[in-house]
C-alpha cells in the first residue's frame, strides 16, 4: 500500500520493523562502554610509546613536543599577526592582547580561499599564495612597514624543533602539496615572503590548532590545560610533566604535547573496531593507512561513511525501494553538515536524486545519528584517556580541569557535545571537566603563544641581566 494511504501508527510500526533489520548493519558502529574502556586503555599505552625516547619514532600516536612550556599568566600584551592554515580556508588576523582587561581582541581578519588544485599542487605555490594574502592584509590594515611578531597556526603533524622551527611530518585532511613534507614550514614561509621582498615579519611562533585553542582559552581560564579539535580533522594537546617527555632535556615543569591522536590505529591497533565501511573510506582517501582514528571521527569523513552505508542499505532493499541514484553512488556527495541533521533530510534526499518516503527518512536519520554518536564516543574515550593521565601524573584523587574546544563537528552538531560529555563522565568519573568553546582559537591562540614566548624571552633576558649585575657587584667587592 502507498504510504500516503497508511495511518501514522502503521507508518511508525513499519519504520520500527525496517529499523530492526537496519540495526544489524549499525551494530558494528555501536560501541559498548567496555569497548570504549578498551580503546582508552590501548590509547593510554600508545601515549607512553609516543613519549618514549626509544619508541617514539615508530609510535602511531606521535606525542609531539610543542616547546610551549607555559600557559598565559595574564601579563602578556601587544599586537600580533596570526596565520591560520588547516582547513579549506586560510585566514590572516591582526590580534591585540590587552593586559589590563586580560582580553585577546581580534582587530581584523581576512579569509583567503585555498583552491582544491592548490591543496594538491606544489609547496611553493601554496606558500606564495599565503605570503600574497598576508601582503594584501598588511596593506588593508595599514600595517605595512611594521614588523609584528607572527603566530602561525599550521594544523598538521609537525616535529617541532624549536618554537620557530617545525618540520612537517605528513599532510592530512585533503592537503598533499609536494616538497613540504620533511621541510621546516617557518623557513618555507619566510622564503616566500623574501621572494616578494615588499614586507617583513618579526619573530615567528609555530602552533598546532589544538595548542592555539588551549592557549586562547587559557587566557580566560588558567586551568585550561587541554585543547581539542573536532572539525575537518581531530586532535588534542595537553600539558604533560616534563619528566615524562623523554625526548626533551629537563625534568622540571610541564610542556604542551600535541598528541596527534588522529594517527591512533595506524599500526593496526583498531582493526577490531574498524567496520568494512571505515576500511573503504581509508582505502579511497588520498592518504590510505594514515590517520585511522581521525577517519572514524572527523568531519572530513563522517558524510562518506554515511553515504557508503546508505548505498549498502539500498542495495539490500532496506532503503529507497532498492534504488540508488548517480549522486548517491558518487563519493563525497553526502556532506558532514547533512549528517548532523542541520539540513532537512527530505531536501537532502531529493537533492541526491532519490525517491524517498517517510520510512526512508527515518532510517537515514538513524544511520546519521549512529555514525555521529560513534564519533562522539570515540572522542570521549580519547579525551578520558588524557584527563585520567593528567590526574594520575599529579597523583590527585580528583582532577578539576578545563578543555578548550573548537571544530565544526563539536560546535555545529546539535547532539554531539552532549553525547561526548556524557561518555567522558562515565569513562573518567574522577575528573570534573569544564568545556570552553574557543572563539577564534587558532587565530587568537597563535598570537597568545607568540605573546607567551616573548614574555618568557623577556623574563629570561631580565634574569640574565640581573645575574650580570650580581656578578659585577661581586667583582667590585
Ligand atoms: C592534524 C592535526 C590537527 C587536526 C585538527 C589533523 O588532521 O594532523 O595536526 O590538529 O587535524 O585540525
Coordinates of C-alpha atoms and ligand atoms in Angstrom, one line a residue:
X1 CA 0.0 0.0 0.0
X2 CA 1.4 3.5 -0.8
X3 CA 2.5 5.3 2.4
X4 CA 0.1 8.2 1.7
X5 CA -2.8 5.9 2.5
X6 CA -1.3 4.5 5.7
X7 CA -2.1 5.7 9.2
X8 CA 0.6 7.4 11.3
X9 CA 0.6 4.3 13.5
X10 CA 1.2 1.9 10.6
X11 CA 4.0 4.1 9.3
X12 CA 5.6 4.1 12.7
X13 CA 5.4 0.3 13.1
X14 CA 6.8 0.0 9.6
X15 CA 9.7 2.3 10.5
X16 CA 10.2 0.1 13.6
X17 CA 10.2 -3.1 11.5
X18 CA 12.7 -1.7 8.9
X19 CA 14.9 -0.2 11.7
X20 CA 15.1 -3.7 13.2
X21 CA 16.7 -5.0 10.0
X22 CA 18.8 -1.9 9.6
X23 CA 20.1 -2.4 13.1
X24 CA 22.3 -5.4 12.1
X25 CA 24.2 -3.0 9.8
X26 CA 24.5 -0.4 12.5
X27 CA 25.6 -2.7 15.3
X28 CA 29.3 -2.7 14.5
X29 CA 29.2 1.1 15.0
X30 CA 27.6 0.9 18.4
X31 CA 30.5 0.6 20.9
X32 CA 29.7 -0.6 24.4
X33 CA 31.2 1.0 27.5
X34 CA 33.6 -2.0 27.7
X35 CA 34.7 -1.4 24.1
X36 CA 35.4 2.2 24.9
X37 CA 37.3 1.4 28.0
X38 CA 39.4 -1.0 26.0
X39 CA 40.0 1.7 23.3
X40 CA 41.1 4.1 26.1
X41 CA 43.5 1.5 27.6
X42 CA 45.1 1.0 24.1
X43 CA 45.5 4.7 23.6
X44 CA 47.0 5.1 27.0
X45 CA 49.7 2.6 26.1
X46 CA 50.2 4.5 22.8
X47 CA 50.7 7.8 24.6
X48 CA 53.6 6.2 26.5
X49 CA 55.1 4.8 23.3
X50 CA 54.9 8.3 21.7
X51 CA 56.6 9.9 24.6
X52 CA 59.4 7.3 25.0
X53 CA 62.9 8.1 23.8
X54 CA 63.4 4.8 22.1
X55 CA 59.8 4.2 21.0
X56 CA 58.6 7.5 19.6
X57 CA 59.9 7.1 16.1
X58 CA 57.6 4.1 15.4
X59 CA 54.7 5.2 17.5
X60 CA 51.3 5.6 15.8
X61 CA 50.4 8.4 18.2
X62 CA 53.2 10.9 17.7
X63 CA 53.0 12.9 21.0
X64 CA 54.9 15.8 19.6
X65 CA 56.6 18.2 22.0
X66 CA 55.5 21.8 21.2
X67 CA 58.0 23.8 23.2
X68 CA 55.1 25.6 24.8
X69 CA 56.1 25.4 28.4
X70 CA 53.7 27.8 30.0
X71 CA 50.1 28.8 29.6
X72 CA 49.3 32.6 29.7
X73 CA 49.7 34.3 33.1
X74 CA 47.6 37.3 32.2
X75 CA 50.6 39.7 31.8
X76 CA 51.0 39.2 28.1
X77 CA 50.3 42.2 25.8
X78 CA 51.0 43.7 22.4
X79 CA 50.0 43.5 18.7
X80 CA 50.4 40.3 16.7
X81 CA 49.7 38.8 13.3
X82 CA 48.3 35.4 13.1
X83 CA 48.0 33.0 10.2
X84 CA 45.7 30.0 10.3
X85 CA 46.1 27.2 7.8
X86 CA 44.4 23.8 8.4
X87 CA 41.0 23.6 6.7
X88 CA 39.8 24.7 3.2
X89 CA 40.4 28.3 4.0
X90 CA 43.4 30.2 5.1
X91 CA 43.0 33.2 7.5
X92 CA 45.1 36.2 8.3
X93 CA 44.4 38.0 11.5
X94 CA 45.6 41.1 13.4
X95 CA 45.3 40.4 17.1
X96 CA 45.8 42.7 20.1
X97 CA 46.4 41.3 23.6
X98 CA 45.3 43.8 26.2
X99 CA 46.9 43.1 29.6
X100 CA 44.7 45.4 31.8
X101 CA 41.5 43.7 30.6
X102 CA 43.0 40.2 30.1
X103 CA 41.5 40.2 26.7
X104 CA 42.6 39.0 23.3
X105 CA 41.0 41.2 20.7
X106 CA 40.6 40.3 17.0
X107 CA 41.3 43.7 15.4
X108 CA 40.5 42.4 11.9
X109 CA 40.8 39.3 9.8
X110 CA 40.7 38.2 6.2
X111 CA 39.8 34.8 4.7
X112 CA 41.6 33.6 1.5
X113 CA 40.2 30.5 -0.1
X114 CA 42.7 27.7 -1.0
X115 CA 41.6 26.3 -4.3
X116 CA 41.5 22.5 -4.4
X117 CA 44.2 22.3 -7.0
X118 CA 46.4 24.3 -4.7
X119 CA 45.9 21.8 -1.9
X120 CA 47.4 19.2 -4.2
X121 CA 49.9 21.5 -6.0
X122 CA 53.5 22.4 -5.1
X123 CA 54.5 23.7 -1.8
X124 CA 56.0 26.8 -3.4
X125 CA 52.6 27.8 -4.9
X126 CA 50.9 27.3 -1.6
X127 CA 53.4 29.4 0.4
X128 CA 53.5 32.1 -2.3
X129 CA 49.7 32.3 -2.0
X130 CA 49.9 32.6 1.8
X131 CA 52.6 35.3 1.5
X132 CA 50.4 37.2 -1.0
X133 CA 47.3 37.0 1.2
X134 CA 49.4 38.3 4.2
X135 CA 50.8 41.1 2.0
X136 CA 47.3 42.2 0.9
X137 CA 46.1 42.1 4.5
X138 CA 49.0 44.3 5.8
X139 CA 48.2 46.9 3.1
X140 CA 44.5 46.8 4.0
X141 CA 45.3 47.2 7.7
X142 CA 47.9 50.0 7.2
X143 CA 50.4 47.7 8.8
X144 CA 53.0 47.5 6.0
X145 CA 56.3 48.7 7.3
X146 CA 55.8 47.4 10.8
X147 CA 57.4 44.1 11.7
X148 CA 54.9 42.5 14.0
X149 CA 55.6 39.1 15.7
X150 CA 53.6 36.4 14.0
X151 CA 51.9 33.3 15.3
X152 CA 51.4 30.6 12.6
X153 CA 48.7 28.0 13.3
X154 CA 49.6 25.2 11.0
X155 CA 47.2 22.3 11.7
X156 CA 49.2 19.3 10.5
X157 CA 51.6 17.0 12.4
X158 CA 54.9 18.7 12.7
X159 CA 58.1 17.7 14.5
X160 CA 58.8 21.0 16.3
X161 CA 62.5 21.6 16.9
X162 CA 62.0 24.9 18.5
X163 CA 59.1 27.4 18.7
X164 CA 60.1 28.7 15.3
X165 CA 61.3 25.6 13.6
X166 CA 58.7 23.0 12.7
X167 CA 59.2 20.1 10.3
X168 CA 56.0 18.8 8.5
X169 CA 55.8 15.0 9.1
X170 CA 52.9 14.5 6.8
X171 CA 49.9 16.2 5.2
X172 CA 46.4 15.3 6.4
X173 CA 42.8 16.4 5.6
X174 CA 43.0 16.5 1.8
X175 CA 46.2 18.5 1.5
X176 CA 49.1 17.0 -0.4
X177 CA 51.4 19.7 -1.6
X178 CA 54.7 18.5 -3.0
X179 CA 58.1 19.4 -1.5
X180 CA 56.8 20.3 2.0
X181 CA 56.9 17.0 4.0
X182 CA 60.2 16.8 5.8
X183 CA 60.8 20.6 5.5
X184 CA 60.8 23.4 8.0
X185 CA 57.5 25.2 7.4
X186 CA 58.7 28.5 9.0
X187 CA 61.6 28.5 6.6
X188 CA 59.2 27.9 3.6
X189 CA 57.0 30.8 4.8
X190 CA 60.0 33.2 5.3
X191 CA 61.4 32.2 1.8
X192 CA 58.0 33.0 0.2
X193 CA 58.0 36.4 1.9
X194 CA 61.6 37.0 0.9
X195 CA 60.7 36.2 -2.8
X196 CA 58.2 39.0 -2.7
X197 CA 60.6 41.4 -0.9
X198 CA 57.9 44.0 -0.1
X199 CA 57.4 43.4 3.6
X200 CA 58.9 41.7 6.6
X201 CA 57.7 39.9 9.7
X202 CA 59.0 39.7 13.2
X203 CA 59.7 36.6 15.3
X204 CA 57.5 33.6 14.4
X205 CA 55.9 31.0 16.7
X206 CA 54.5 27.8 15.1
X207 CA 51.4 26.4 16.7
X208 CA 49.1 23.5 16.1
X209 CA 45.4 24.4 16.2
X210 CA 44.9 22.4 19.4
X211 CA 47.6 24.4 21.1
X212 CA 46.1 27.7 19.8
X213 CA 42.8 26.6 21.2
X214 CA 44.2 25.7 24.6
X215 CA 46.1 28.9 24.8
X216 CA 43.3 31.2 23.8
X217 CA 41.0 29.6 26.4
X218 CA 43.9 29.7 28.9
X219 CA 43.9 33.5 28.9
X220 CA 40.3 33.4 30.2
X221 CA 40.6 30.3 32.4
X222 CA 44.1 29.5 33.7
X223 CA 43.1 25.9 34.5
X224 CA 42.7 25.2 30.7
X225 CA 45.4 22.6 30.1
X226 CA 43.9 20.7 27.2
X227 CA 43.0 21.8 23.7
X228 CA 40.7 19.6 21.5
X229 CA 39.6 20.0 17.9
X230 CA 36.8 18.0 16.3
X231 CA 36.3 19.6 12.9
X232 CA 37.6 18.6 9.5
X233 CA 40.3 16.7 11.4
X234 CA 40.6 15.7 15.0
X235 CA 43.3 16.1 17.6
X236 CA 44.2 17.1 21.1
X237 CA 47.0 18.6 23.1
X238 CA 47.6 18.8 26.9
X239 CA 50.2 19.9 29.5
X240 CA 52.4 16.9 30.2
X241 CA 55.0 16.6 33.0
X242 CA 58.5 17.3 31.7
X243 CA 59.8 14.2 33.4
X244 CA 57.6 12.1 31.1
X245 CA 58.7 13.9 27.9
X246 CA 61.8 11.7 27.5
X247 CA 62.8 13.3 24.1
X248 CA 63.4 16.8 25.6
X249 CA 66.1 17.6 28.1
X250 CA 64.9 18.7 31.5
X251 CA 62.8 17.2 34.3
X252 CA 61.1 20.3 35.7
X253 CA 57.8 21.8 34.9
X254 CA 55.4 20.9 32.1
X255 CA 55.3 21.1 28.3
X256 CA 52.4 21.0 26.0
X257 CA 52.3 17.8 23.9
X258 CA 50.5 17.7 20.6
X259 CA 49.2 14.1 20.7
X260 CA 48.2 13.8 17.0
X261 CA 45.6 11.3 18.2
X262 CA 44.2 11.1 14.7
X263 CA 47.1 8.6 14.0
X264 CA 45.8 6.2 16.6
X265 CA 45.2 2.9 14.9
X266 CA 47.8 3.5 12.1
X267 CA 49.7 0.4 13.4
X268 CA 46.6 -1.8 13.1
X269 CA 45.6 -1.5 16.8
X270 CA 42.0 -0.5 15.9
X271 CA 41.3 -3.2 13.3
X272 CA 38.7 -5.0 15.5
X273 CA 36.5 -1.9 15.7
X274 CA 37.0 -0.6 12.2
X275 CA 34.0 -1.6 10.1
X276 CA 34.1 -2.6 6.5
X277 CA 32.9 1.0 5.7
X278 CA 35.8 2.5 7.6
X279 CA 38.2 0.4 5.6
X280 CA 36.7 1.6 2.3
X281 CA 36.9 5.3 3.5
X282 CA 40.5 4.8 4.4
X283 CA 41.4 2.9 1.2
X284 CA 39.8 5.5 -1.1
X285 CA 41.3 8.5 0.7
X286 CA 44.3 10.4 -0.6
X287 CA 46.4 9.1 2.4
X288 CA 45.5 5.4 2.9
X289 CA 46.7 3.7 6.1
X290 CA 47.2 7.1 7.8
X291 CA 45.1 8.8 10.5
X292 CA 42.8 5.8 11.0
X293 CA 41.2 7.2 14.2
X294 CA 40.6 10.6 12.5
X295 CA 38.8 8.8 9.7
X296 CA 36.3 7.3 12.1
X297 CA 35.6 10.6 13.8
X298 CA 36.1 13.8 11.9
X299 CA 34.0 16.0 9.6
X300 CA 36.0 15.2 6.5
X301 CA 34.9 11.5 6.7
X302 CA 31.6 11.2 8.5
X303 CA 29.5 12.0 5.5
X304 CA 31.3 9.4 3.4
X305 CA 30.8 6.7 6.0
X306 CA 27.1 7.5 6.0
X307 CA 26.9 7.5 2.2
X308 CA 28.5 4.1 1.9
X309 CA 26.1 2.7 4.4
X310 CA 23.1 4.2 2.6
X311 CA 24.2 2.6 -0.7
X312 CA 24.5 -0.8 1.0
X313 CA 21.1 -0.5 2.7
X314 CA 19.6 0.5 -0.7
X315 CA 21.3 -2.4 -2.4
X316 CA 19.9 -4.7 0.2
X317 CA 16.4 -3.2 -0.4
X318 CA 16.1 -1.6 3.0
X319 CA 16.0 1.9 1.6
X320 CA 14.6 3.8 -1.4
X321 CA 12.8 0.7 -2.6
X322 CA 16.1 -0.8 -3.5
X323 CA 17.0 2.1 -5.8
X324 CA 20.1 4.3 -5.6
X325 CA 21.0 7.4 -7.7
X326 CA 24.1 8.5 -9.6
X327 CA 24.7 11.2 -6.9
X328 CA 24.4 8.8 -4.0
X329 CA 26.9 6.4 -5.7
X330 CA 29.4 9.3 -6.1
X331 CA 32.0 9.6 -3.3
X332 CA 31.9 12.8 -1.4
X333 CA 28.2 13.7 -2.2
X334 CA 26.9 13.3 1.4
X335 CA 28.3 16.1 3.5
X336 CA 29.0 16.1 7.2
X337 CA 26.7 19.0 7.8
X338 CA 24.0 16.8 6.4
X339 CA 24.9 14.0 8.9
X340 CA 24.3 16.5 11.8
X341 CA 20.6 16.9 10.8
X342 CA 21.1 20.7 10.4
X343 CA 19.7 20.3 6.9
X344 CA 16.3 18.8 6.3
X345 CA 16.7 15.1 5.5
X346 CA 13.9 15.3 2.9
X347 CA 15.6 18.1 1.0
X348 CA 19.0 16.3 1.1
X349 CA 17.5 13.1 -0.3
X350 CA 15.6 15.0 -3.1
X351 CA 18.9 16.8 -4.0
X352 CA 20.6 13.5 -4.2
X353 CA 18.0 12.5 -6.8
X354 CA 16.4 9.8 -4.6
X355 CA 12.8 8.7 -4.4
X356 CA 12.1 8.5 -0.7
X357 CA 9.2 8.0 1.7
X358 CA 8.9 8.8 5.4
X359 CA 10.3 5.4 6.4
X360 CA 13.4 6.1 4.3
X361 CA 13.8 9.5 6.1
X362 CA 13.6 7.8 9.5
X363 CA 16.2 5.2 8.5
X364 CA 18.6 7.9 7.1
X365 CA 18.3 9.8 10.4
X366 CA 19.0 6.7 12.4
X367 CA 22.1 6.0 10.3
X368 CA 23.4 9.6 10.7
X369 CA 22.8 9.5 14.4
X370 CA 24.6 6.2 14.8
X371 CA 27.7 7.4 12.9
X372 CA 27.9 10.7 14.8
X373 CA 27.3 9.0 18.1
X374 CA 30.2 6.7 17.5
X375 CA 32.4 9.7 16.6
X376 CA 31.4 11.4 19.9
X377 CA 32.0 8.2 21.9
X378 CA 35.5 7.6 20.4
X379 CA 36.5 11.2 21.1
X380 CA 35.2 10.9 24.6
X381 CA 37.3 7.7 25.1
X382 CA 40.4 9.6 23.9
X383 CA 39.7 12.6 26.0
X384 CA 39.1 10.5 29.1
X385 CA 42.5 8.8 28.5
X386 CA 44.1 12.2 28.7
X387 CA 42.3 13.5 31.7
X388 CA 42.9 10.2 33.6
X389 CA 46.5 10.5 32.7
X390 CA 46.8 14.1 34.0
X391 CA 45.1 13.0 37.2
X392 CA 47.5 10.1 37.7
X393 CA 50.5 12.2 36.8
X394 CA 49.6 14.6 39.5
X395 CA 48.6 11.9 42.0
X396 CA 45.2 13.5 42.5
X397 CA 42.1 11.8 43.9
X398 CA 40.1 14.2 41.7
X399 CA 41.1 16.4 38.8
X400 CA 39.4 19.7 38.0
X401 CA 40.3 20.8 34.6
X402 CA 39.2 22.8 31.6
X403 CA 39.3 21.7 27.9
X404 CA 39.4 24.4 25.2
X405 CA 37.4 23.0 22.3
X406 CA 36.9 24.0 18.7
X407 CA 35.9 22.5 15.3
X408 CA 32.7 22.4 13.3
X409 CA 31.6 19.0 14.4
X410 CA 31.7 19.9 18.0
X411 CA 30.2 23.3 17.6
X412 CA 27.5 22.7 15.0
X413 CA 26.2 19.2 15.5
X414 CA 23.2 19.7 17.9
X415 CA 23.7 16.5 19.9
X416 CA 27.5 15.9 19.6
X417 CA 28.8 17.8 22.6
X418 CA 26.2 16.5 24.9
X419 CA 26.9 12.9 23.9
X420 CA 30.7 13.4 24.2
X421 CA 30.4 14.9 27.7
X422 CA 28.1 12.1 28.9
X423 CA 30.5 9.5 27.8
X424 CA 33.6 11.2 29.2
X425 CA 31.8 11.4 32.6
X426 CA 31.3 7.7 32.5
X427 CA 34.9 6.9 31.5
X428 CA 36.6 9.4 33.7
X429 CA 34.4 9.7 36.8
X430 CA 37.1 11.2 38.9
X431 CA 37.6 14.2 36.6
X432 CA 35.5 17.3 36.7
X433 CA 35.8 18.7 33.2
X434 CA 34.7 22.1 32.1
X435 CA 34.4 22.6 28.3
X436 CA 35.1 26.0 27.0
X437 CA 34.4 26.6 23.3
X438 CA 37.1 28.7 22.0
X439 CA 36.3 31.8 20.0
X440 CA 38.7 32.1 17.1
X441 CA 41.1 29.9 19.0
X442 CA 43.5 29.1 16.2
X443 CA 44.0 32.8 15.4
X444 CA 44.0 34.3 18.8
X445 CA 45.8 31.3 20.3
X446 CA 48.6 31.6 17.9
X447 CA 49.0 35.2 18.9
X448 CA 48.9 34.1 22.6
X449 CA 51.6 31.5 22.1
X450 CA 53.8 34.2 20.5
X451 CA 53.0 36.6 23.3
X452 CA 53.9 34.0 26.0
X453 CA 57.1 33.1 24.1
X454 CA 58.0 36.8 24.0
X455 CA 57.2 37.2 27.7
X456 CA 59.3 34.3 28.7
X457 CA 62.2 35.5 26.5
X458 CA 61.9 39.0 28.1
X459 CA 61.8 37.5 31.6
X460 CA 64.9 35.3 30.9
X461 CA 66.7 38.4 29.5
X462 CA 65.8 40.3 32.7
X463 CA 67.1 37.4 34.7
X464 CA 70.3 37.2 32.7
X465 CA 70.8 41.0 33.2
X466 CA 70.2 40.8 36.9
X467 CA 72.7 37.8 37.1
X468 CA 75.2 40.0 35.2
X469 CA 74.6 42.8 37.7
X470 CA 75.1 40.4 40.7
X471 CA 78.4 39.2 39.1
X472 CA 79.5 42.8 38.5
X473 CA 78.8 43.6 42.2
X474 CA 80.7 40.5 43.3
X475 CA 83.7 41.6 41.2
X476 CA 83.6 45.1 42.8
X477 CA 83.8 43.6 46.3
Ligands
LIG1 C1 46.1 17.2 12.0 C2 46.3 17.9 13.4 C3 45.2 18.9 13.6 C4 43.8 18.2 13.4 C5 42.7 19.2 13.6 C6 44.7 16.6 11.9 O1 44.5 16.1 10.6 O2 47.0 16.1 11.9 O3 47.6 18.5 13.4 O4 45.3 19.4 14.9 O5 43.7 17.7 12.1 O6 42.7 20.2 12.8

